[in-house]
mmCIF file of C-alpha atoms in Angstrom:
data_model
loop_
_atom_site.group_PDB
_atom_site.id
_atom_site.type_symbol
_atom_site.label_atom_id
_atom_site.label_comp_id
_atom_site.label_asym_id
_atom_site.label_seq_id
_atom_site.Cartn_x
_atom_site.Cartn_y
_atom_site.Cartn_z
ATOM 1 C CA MET A 1 111.614 152.587 194.450
ATOM 2 C CA THR A 2 109.363 149.881 195.183
ATOM 3 C CA ALA A 3 106.429 151.990 194.018
ATOM 4 C CA ILE A 4 108.103 152.334 190.836
ATOM 5 C CA VAL A 5 108.810 148.820 190.043
ATOM 6 C CA SER A 6 105.475 147.987 191.069
ATOM 7 C CA GLU A 7 104.081 150.488 188.511
ATOM 8 C CA LEU A 8 106.478 149.381 185.810
ATOM 9 C CA ASN A 9 105.165 145.802 186.480
ATOM 10 C CA GLU A 10 101.520 146.680 186.431
ATOM 11 C CA GLU A 11 102.179 148.482 182.962
ATOM 12 C CA GLN A 12 103.844 145.389 181.681
ATOM 13 C CA THR A 13 101.254 142.989 182.851
ATOM 14 C CA ASN A 14 98.439 145.358 181.083
ATOM 15 C CA GLY A 15 100.604 145.585 177.911
ATOM 16 C CA ILE A 16 100.619 141.451 177.818
ATOM 17 C CA LEU A 17 97.070 141.159 178.466
ATOM 18 C CA GLU A 18 96.185 143.459 175.543
ATOM 19 C CA MET A 19 98.293 141.514 173.309
ATOM 20 C CA MET A 20 96.702 138.240 174.259
ATOM 21 C CA GLU A 21 93.299 139.712 173.783
ATOM 22 C CA LEU A 22 94.708 140.820 170.196
ATOM 23 C CA LEU A 23 95.716 137.199 169.358
ATOM 24 C CA CYS A 24 92.782 135.782 170.494
ATOM 25 C CA ILE A 25 90.898 138.222 168.152
ATOM 26 C CA ASP A 26 92.937 137.054 165.184
ATOM 27 C CA VAL A 27 92.762 133.562 165.966
ATOM 28 C CA LEU A 28 88.908 133.903 165.979
ATOM 29 C CA GLU A 29 88.953 135.840 162.599
ATOM 30 C CA GLU A 30 91.149 133.312 161.104
ATOM 31 C CA GLU A 31 89.054 130.405 162.273
ATOM 32 C CA ASP A 32 85.832 132.063 160.897
ATOM 33 C CA VAL A 33 87.651 132.747 157.573
ATOM 34 C CA SER A 34 88.511 128.979 157.547
ATOM 35 C CA ASP A 35 85.137 127.626 158.163
ATOM 36 C CA LYS A 36 83.771 129.939 155.360
ATOM 37 C CA VAL A 37 86.499 128.471 152.914
ATOM 38 C CA GLU A 38 85.631 124.769 153.927
ATOM 39 C CA ASP A 39 81.852 125.835 153.343
ATOM 40 C CA VAL A 40 82.982 126.859 149.700
ATOM 41 C CA LEU A 41 84.926 123.824 149.199
ATOM 42 C CA ARG A 42 81.900 121.420 150.362
ATOM 43 C CA GLY A 43 79.506 123.457 148.093
ATOM 44 C CA THR A 44 77.473 124.481 151.318
ATOM 45 C CA PRO A 45 76.856 128.077 150.956
ATOM 46 C CA GLU A 46 75.925 130.707 153.454
ATOM 47 C CA ARG A 47 72.127 130.978 152.208
ATOM 48 C CA GLU A 48 70.288 128.028 150.732
ATOM 49 C CA GLN A 49 70.081 127.783 147.162
ATOM 50 C CA ALA A 50 67.005 129.573 145.572
ATOM 51 C CA PRO A 51 64.671 126.802 144.089
ATOM 52 C CA LEU A 52 64.872 126.240 140.662
ATOM 53 C CA SER A 53 62.235 127.154 137.976
ATOM 54 C CA LYS A 54 60.030 124.702 136.493
ATOM 55 C CA ASN A 55 61.735 125.394 132.845
ATOM 56 C CA VAL A 56 65.181 124.564 134.220
ATOM 57 C CA LEU A 57 63.982 121.369 135.811
ATOM 58 C CA ARG A 58 62.377 120.314 132.591
ATOM 59 C CA LYS A 59 65.676 121.235 130.482
ATOM 60 C CA GLN A 60 67.596 119.265 133.500
ATOM 61 C CA ARG A 61 65.545 116.393 133.025
ATOM 62 C CA HIS A 62 65.569 116.502 129.092
ATOM 63 C CA TRP A 63 69.324 116.639 129.086
ATOM 64 C CA GLU A 64 69.458 113.624 131.617
ATOM 65 C CA ARG A 65 67.332 111.559 129.426
ATOM 66 C CA LYS A 66 69.364 112.390 126.592
ATOM 67 C CA LEU A 67 72.637 111.296 128.081
ATOM 68 C CA ALA A 68 71.269 107.965 129.150
ATOM 69 C CA ALA A 69 69.797 107.386 125.483
ATOM 70 C CA ARG A 70 73.378 108.031 124.433
ATOM 71 C CA LYS A 71 74.809 105.841 126.908
ATOM 72 C CA SER A 72 72.607 103.072 126.168
ATOM 73 C CA LYS A 73 73.218 103.525 122.188
ATOM 74 C CA ARG A 74 76.809 103.175 122.971
ATOM 75 C CA LYS A 75 76.500 99.955 124.711
ATOM 76 C CA GLU A 76 74.177 98.520 122.334
ATOM 77 C CA GLU A 77 76.692 99.447 119.422
ATOM 78 C CA LYS A 78 79.530 98.026 121.489
ATOM 79 C CA LEU A 79 77.719 94.783 121.723
ATOM 80 C CA ARG A 80 76.424 94.471 118.153
ATOM 81 C CA ARG A 81 80.172 95.300 117.059
ATOM 82 C CA LYS A 82 81.338 92.299 119.418
ATOM 83 C CA LEU A 83 78.743 90.072 118.045
ATOM 84 C CA ASN A 84 79.777 90.724 114.368
ATOM 85 C CA ARG A 85 83.408 90.319 115.232
ATOM 86 C CA GLN A 86 82.354 86.920 116.648
ATOM 87 C CA THR A 87 80.519 85.674 113.593
ATOM 88 C CA ALA A 88 83.007 87.041 111.432
ATOM 89 C CA ASP A 89 85.748 85.016 113.027
ATOM 90 C CA VAL A 90 83.812 81.796 112.937
ATOM 91 C CA GLU A 91 82.851 82.085 108.987
ATOM 92 C CA HIS A 92 86.026 84.218 107.800
ATOM 93 C CA PRO A 93 88.974 83.622 109.915
ATOM 94 C CA GLN A 94 91.124 86.831 110.287
ATOM 95 C CA LEU A 95 94.377 86.755 108.562
ATOM 96 C CA THR A 96 97.514 88.568 110.262
ATOM 97 C CA LYS A 97 98.756 91.654 108.833
ATOM 98 C CA ARG A 98 101.999 89.678 107.972
ATOM 99 C CA VAL A 99 99.753 86.886 106.109
ATOM 100 C CA MET A 100 97.978 89.705 104.101
ATOM 101 C CA LYS A 101 100.911 91.446 103.373
ATOM 102 C CA ALA A 102 102.425 88.375 102.037
ATOM 103 C CA VAL A 103 99.344 87.368 100.174
ATOM 104 C CA THR A 104 99.082 90.931 98.572
ATOM 105 C CA LYS A 105 102.644 90.639 97.458
ATOM 106 C CA GLU A 106 102.042 87.202 95.879
ATOM 107 C CA ARG A 107 99.150 88.231 93.993
ATOM 108 C CA LEU A 108 101.031 91.447 92.424
ATOM 109 C CA ALA A 109 103.813 89.324 91.489
ATOM 110 C CA GLU A 110 101.597 86.758 89.572
ATOM 111 C CA ALA A 111 100.011 89.496 87.738
ATOM 112 C CA ARG A 112 103.654 90.400 86.176
ATOM 113 C CA SER A 113 103.078 87.548 84.455
ATOM 114 C CA SER A 114 99.021 87.007 84.151
ATOM 115 C CA GLY A 115 97.373 90.395 84.799
ATOM 116 C CA VAL A 116 96.114 92.712 82.137
ATOM 117 C CA ASN A 117 98.891 95.176 80.971
ATOM 118 C CA VAL A 118 97.907 98.652 82.080
ATOM 119 C CA CYS A 119 100.450 101.578 81.714
ATOM 120 C CA VAL A 120 100.268 105.294 83.201
ATOM 121 C CA ASP A 121 102.059 107.306 80.445
ATOM 122 C CA LEU A 122 103.913 110.169 82.256
ATOM 123 C CA GLY A 123 105.492 111.882 79.218
ATOM 124 C CA MET A 124 103.292 114.832 79.633
ATOM 125 C CA THR A 125 104.289 115.856 83.105
ATOM 126 C CA HIS A 126 106.485 118.861 81.919
ATOM 127 C CA ARG A 127 103.082 120.503 81.310
ATOM 128 C CA MET A 128 102.038 120.767 84.818
ATOM 129 C CA SER A 129 102.523 123.003 87.717
ATOM 130 C CA ASP A 130 103.660 122.111 91.233
ATOM 131 C CA LYS A 131 100.091 121.836 92.316
ATOM 132 C CA GLU A 132 98.788 119.594 89.611
ATOM 133 C CA THR A 133 102.073 117.430 90.205
ATOM 134 C CA SER A 134 101.178 117.033 93.594
ATOM 135 C CA ARG A 135 97.672 116.219 92.662
ATOM 136 C CA LEU A 136 99.097 113.229 90.244
ATOM 137 C CA ALA A 137 101.272 111.920 92.927
ATOM 138 C CA ALA A 138 98.158 111.513 95.340
ATOM 139 C CA GLN A 139 96.471 109.789 92.285
ATOM 140 C CA LEU A 140 99.065 107.242 91.440
ATOM 141 C CA ARG A 141 98.951 106.448 95.482
ATOM 142 C CA ARG A 142 95.337 105.707 95.176
ATOM 143 C CA LEU A 143 95.831 103.984 91.623
ATOM 144 C CA TYR A 144 98.301 101.454 93.094
ATOM 145 C CA GLY A 145 96.063 101.017 96.450
ATOM 146 C CA SER A 146 93.377 99.689 93.883
ATOM 147 C CA ASN A 147 95.274 97.433 92.248
ATOM 148 C CA LYS A 148 96.562 96.250 95.614
ATOM 149 C CA ARG A 149 93.039 95.426 96.819
ATOM 150 C CA ALA A 150 91.997 94.004 93.471
ATOM 151 C CA SER A 151 91.198 89.926 93.449
ATOM 152 C CA LYS A 152 92.589 90.402 89.712
ATOM 153 C CA PRO A 153 95.214 93.038 89.811
ATOM 154 C CA PHE A 154 96.905 94.643 86.630
ATOM 155 C CA HIS A 155 100.277 94.591 85.512
ATOM 156 C CA LEU A 156 101.249 97.969 86.121
ATOM 157 C CA PHE A 157 103.540 100.078 84.226
ATOM 158 C CA LEU A 158 104.575 103.882 85.150
ATOM 159 C CA THR A 159 106.496 104.749 81.607
ATOM 160 C CA SER A 160 108.312 107.825 80.387
ATOM 161 C CA PHE A 161 108.822 108.237 84.321
ATOM 162 C CA ARG A 162 112.367 110.181 84.356
ATOM 163 C CA GLU A 163 114.123 109.707 87.487
ATOM 164 C CA ASN A 164 115.380 113.215 87.912
ATOM 165 C CA SER A 165 111.637 114.455 87.518
ATOM 166 C CA ARG A 166 109.659 116.670 89.957
ATOM 167 C CA LEU A 167 106.892 113.965 89.987
ATOM 168 C CA LEU A 168 109.372 111.394 91.387
ATOM 169 C CA ALA A 169 110.326 113.604 94.345
ATOM 170 C CA GLU A 170 106.960 114.215 94.896
ATOM 171 C CA CYS A 171 106.165 110.681 95.054
ATOM 172 C CA VAL A 172 108.422 109.937 97.264
ATOM 173 C CA ARG A 173 107.550 112.695 99.484
ATOM 174 C CA MET A 174 103.917 112.181 99.669
ATOM 175 C CA ASN A 175 103.733 108.091 99.292
ATOM 176 C CA ALA A 176 105.430 105.987 102.008
ATOM 177 C CA GLY A 177 107.105 103.139 100.301
ATOM 178 C CA PHE A 178 106.601 104.566 97.102
ATOM 179 C CA LEU A 179 110.066 103.207 95.745
ATOM 180 C CA ASN A 180 109.232 99.767 96.811
ATOM 181 C CA TYR A 181 105.773 99.668 95.208
ATOM 182 C CA ILE A 182 105.592 96.216 93.240
ATOM 183 C CA LEU A 183 105.019 97.768 89.716
ATOM 184 C CA GLU A 184 107.541 98.673 86.693
ATOM 185 C CA ARG A 185 108.793 102.259 86.613
ATOM 186 C CA THR A 186 110.825 103.288 83.669
ATOM 187 C CA GLU A 187 111.833 105.932 81.713
ATOM 188 C CA GLN A 188 110.912 103.903 78.553
ATOM 189 C CA SER A 189 107.849 104.698 76.424
ATOM 190 C CA CYS A 190 105.127 102.229 76.264
ATOM 191 C CA LEU A 191 105.961 101.655 72.666
ATOM 192 C CA ASP A 192 109.619 100.791 73.740
ATOM 193 C CA ILE A 193 108.077 97.860 76.036
ATOM 194 C CA PHE A 194 104.753 96.891 73.684
ATOM 195 C CA PRO A 195 104.343 96.867 69.723
ATOM 196 C CA PRO A 196 102.006 99.597 68.570
ATOM 197 C CA GLY A 197 99.313 97.472 67.431
ATOM 198 C CA ARG A 198 98.500 95.986 71.045
ATOM 199 C CA VAL A 199 98.355 99.647 72.535
ATOM 200 C CA VAL A 200 95.252 101.346 73.078
ATOM 201 C CA TYR A 201 95.523 104.856 74.609
ATOM 202 C CA LEU A 202 92.359 105.788 76.661
ATOM 203 C CA SER A 203 91.139 109.603 76.096
ATOM 204 C CA PRO A 204 87.921 111.101 76.778
ATOM 205 C CA ASP A 205 88.085 113.020 73.743
ATOM 206 C CA ALA A 206 88.359 109.685 71.186
ATOM 207 C CA GLN A 207 85.184 108.882 68.969
ATOM 208 C CA GLU A 208 85.620 105.005 69.565
ATOM 209 C CA ALA A 209 84.094 103.720 72.591
ATOM 210 C CA LEU A 210 86.024 100.933 74.483
ATOM 211 C CA GLU A 211 84.234 97.463 73.883
ATOM 212 C CA ARG A 212 85.975 95.116 76.521
ATOM 213 C CA VAL A 213 89.154 94.939 78.751
ATOM 214 C CA ASP A 214 91.304 91.866 77.476
ATOM 215 C CA HIS A 215 94.727 90.288 78.191
ATOM 216 C CA ASP A 216 95.693 90.855 74.326
ATOM 217 C CA THR A 217 95.671 94.704 74.573
ATOM 218 C CA VAL A 218 97.985 97.200 76.563
ATOM 219 C CA TYR A 219 95.976 100.059 77.712
ATOM 220 C CA VAL A 220 97.524 103.466 78.237
ATOM 221 C CA LEU A 221 96.145 106.100 80.610
ATOM 222 C CA GLY A 222 97.753 109.474 80.052
ATOM 223 C CA GLY A 223 99.304 110.500 83.357
ATOM 224 C CA LEU A 224 98.203 114.247 83.620
ATOM 225 C CA VAL A 225 96.276 116.655 85.698
ATOM 226 C CA ASP A 226 95.237 119.556 84.042
ATOM 227 C CA GLU A 227 93.315 122.432 85.958
ATOM 228 C CA SER A 228 93.163 124.559 82.936
ATOM 229 C CA ILE A 229 91.360 122.018 80.934
ATOM 230 C CA GLN A 230 93.317 121.802 77.840
ATOM 231 C CA LYS A 231 91.098 119.892 75.729
ATOM 232 C CA THR A 232 92.405 116.838 73.575
ATOM 233 C CA LEU A 233 95.786 116.769 75.063
ATOM 234 C CA SER A 234 95.582 112.865 75.671
ATOM 235 C CA LEU A 235 94.098 112.695 72.037
ATOM 236 C CA SER A 236 97.280 114.631 70.839
ATOM 237 C CA ARG A 237 99.630 112.235 72.937
ATOM 238 C CA ALA A 238 97.952 109.242 71.280
ATOM 239 C CA ALA A 239 98.559 110.668 67.886
ATOM 240 C CA GLU A 240 102.026 111.477 68.597
ATOM 241 C CA LEU A 241 102.697 107.970 69.568
ATOM 242 C CA GLY A 242 100.926 106.856 66.535
ATOM 243 C CA VAL A 243 98.631 104.148 68.377
ATOM 244 C CA ARG A 244 95.087 103.390 68.514
ATOM 245 C CA VAL A 245 92.829 105.782 70.839
ATOM 246 C CA ALA A 246 89.463 104.839 72.488
ATOM 247 C CA ARG A 247 87.207 106.368 75.155
ATOM 248 C CA LEU A 248 85.310 104.637 78.195
ATOM 249 C CA PRO A 249 81.473 104.007 76.681
ATOM 250 C CA ILE A 250 79.861 106.677 78.978
ATOM 251 C CA ASP A 251 77.824 107.529 76.353
ATOM 252 C CA GLU A 252 76.648 104.250 75.496
ATOM 253 C CA HIS A 253 75.803 103.136 79.372
ATOM 254 C CA MET A 254 75.307 106.374 81.205
ATOM 255 C CA GLN A 255 73.007 109.535 80.993
ATOM 256 C CA LYS A 256 73.022 113.263 82.117
ATOM 257 C CA ILE A 257 71.151 113.810 85.552
ATOM 258 C CA ALA A 258 69.821 117.207 86.633
ATOM 259 C CA ASN A 259 71.656 118.939 89.181
ATOM 260 C CA HIS A 260 71.764 122.116 90.922
ATOM 261 C CA LYS A 261 75.013 123.249 89.307
ATOM 262 C CA ASN A 262 74.346 122.123 85.838
ATOM 263 C CA PHE A 263 77.204 120.388 85.853
ATOM 264 C CA HIS A 264 78.510 117.368 83.473
ATOM 265 C CA SER A 265 81.804 116.428 83.192
ATOM 266 C CA LYS A 266 83.290 113.056 81.488
ATOM 267 C CA ILE A 267 86.937 113.958 82.653
ATOM 268 C CA LEU A 268 88.098 111.549 84.980
ATOM 269 C CA ALA A 269 91.238 111.183 87.440
ATOM 270 C CA ILE A 270 93.664 108.474 86.205
ATOM 271 C CA ASN A 271 92.864 106.603 89.521
ATOM 272 C CA GLN A 272 89.099 106.753 88.473
ATOM 273 C CA VAL A 273 89.608 105.404 85.088
ATOM 274 C CA PHE A 274 91.733 102.409 86.403
ATOM 275 C CA ASP A 275 89.045 101.560 88.912
ATOM 276 C CA ILE A 276 86.534 101.286 86.285
ATOM 277 C CA LEU A 277 88.964 99.288 84.182
ATOM 278 C CA LEU A 278 89.412 96.795 87.407
ATOM 279 C CA ALA A 279 85.537 96.753 87.882
ATOM 280 C CA VAL A 280 85.025 95.581 83.944
ATOM 281 C CA CYS A 281 87.637 93.026 84.352
ATOM 282 C CA ASP A 282 86.478 91.492 87.261
ATOM 283 C CA THR A 283 82.736 91.726 86.488
ATOM 284 C CA GLY A 284 82.702 91.660 82.692
ATOM 285 C CA SER A 285 79.921 94.692 83.011
ATOM 286 C CA TRP A 286 80.365 98.177 81.911
ATOM 287 C CA THR A 287 76.916 99.015 83.767
ATOM 288 C CA HIS A 288 78.258 97.512 86.845
ATOM 289 C CA ALA A 289 81.717 99.213 86.685
ATOM 290 C CA LEU A 290 80.354 102.412 85.820
ATOM 291 C CA ASP A 291 77.624 102.243 88.374
ATOM 292 C CA LYS A 292 80.011 101.530 90.870
ATOM 293 C CA CYS A 293 83.091 104.017 90.140
ATOM 294 C CA PHE A 294 82.051 106.783 88.195
ATOM 295 C CA PRO A 295 81.597 109.712 90.326
ATOM 296 C CA ALA A 296 78.458 110.818 91.546
ATOM 297 C CA GLY A 297 79.449 114.750 91.165
ATOM 298 C CA LYS A 298 80.197 114.411 87.350
ATOM 299 C CA GLY A 299 76.319 114.482 86.568
ATOM 300 C CA PHE A 300 75.730 111.140 85.127
ATOM 301 C CA ALA A 301 74.111 108.056 86.239
ATOM 302 C CA VAL A 302 73.973 104.496 84.501
ATOM 303 C CA ALA A 303 70.756 104.667 82.032
ATOM 304 C CA SER A 304 67.923 102.348 82.628
ATOM 305 C CA HIS A 305 68.511 101.165 78.984
ATOM 306 C CA PRO A 306 72.241 101.300 77.931
ATOM 307 C CA HIS A 307 72.766 101.564 74.105
ATOM 308 C CA MET A 308 75.119 98.345 74.360
ATOM 309 C CA THR A 309 76.189 95.640 76.388
ATOM 310 C CA SER A 310 79.793 94.180 76.585
ATOM 311 C CA LYS A 311 81.296 91.349 78.016
ATOM 312 C CA GLY A 312 85.112 91.664 79.210
#
């Protein structure tokens, strides 16, 4: 009996020893794996990296120089802007947004009594597609923005503007604060507001060139975006209203220039015509106004010897 017990104890002892050996092996293997993971995380591979080629080193040095140059340029630009701001603050103290908004509002309110009268005739919007209507809404936003920034803003009217029209809905959708624009928005025609003898309808198809911009005349722009290029629409509208019609003096002050598309057009968006009128009113020079505001892509440039001069 004692022999059997001894034999069992010996077997148990051997089993325990074997298990301990296995556990030691597992621990050693786990430690080896942990060491390898730490080496990878530290970026120290087991074998040393191969030396970089001269070409790779050259590219690396070039890239480092490029980054350093960019950093230096950014630092210089930042310093330049800071100096410019300091100079501007001394020469022209900046006004707060609230003050600027109040000044603009006062200037536009004053234009209602002293500004040149300009109407945008929206009586032809039924001819436009949805896309053209959206483009016209965007042009009205730009036109109003130009008037806000002008030193001598116009007294602006949006005439024949129906309250239930697609255009009004599009203007409200696209232009933030449209209903609060400082202008006159009315369903009346320009002839319901002004006598016909004072009205000049601007059309690129007119024979007569506009000579000046003055306070005695009411200038009407045809509020129309026409991608199909139907000719003489604004001319026909002026005839329908029975008012004088005139064109911008592009032929008298500009000449065609060569371009790769061989494209030349005198058809302008209403905000572009509006900007030209503002510039003429401000400077009294058609040459300056057309040079500043006429789109370069239309294929025209100010002539070196204009056919006529004009004072506003």
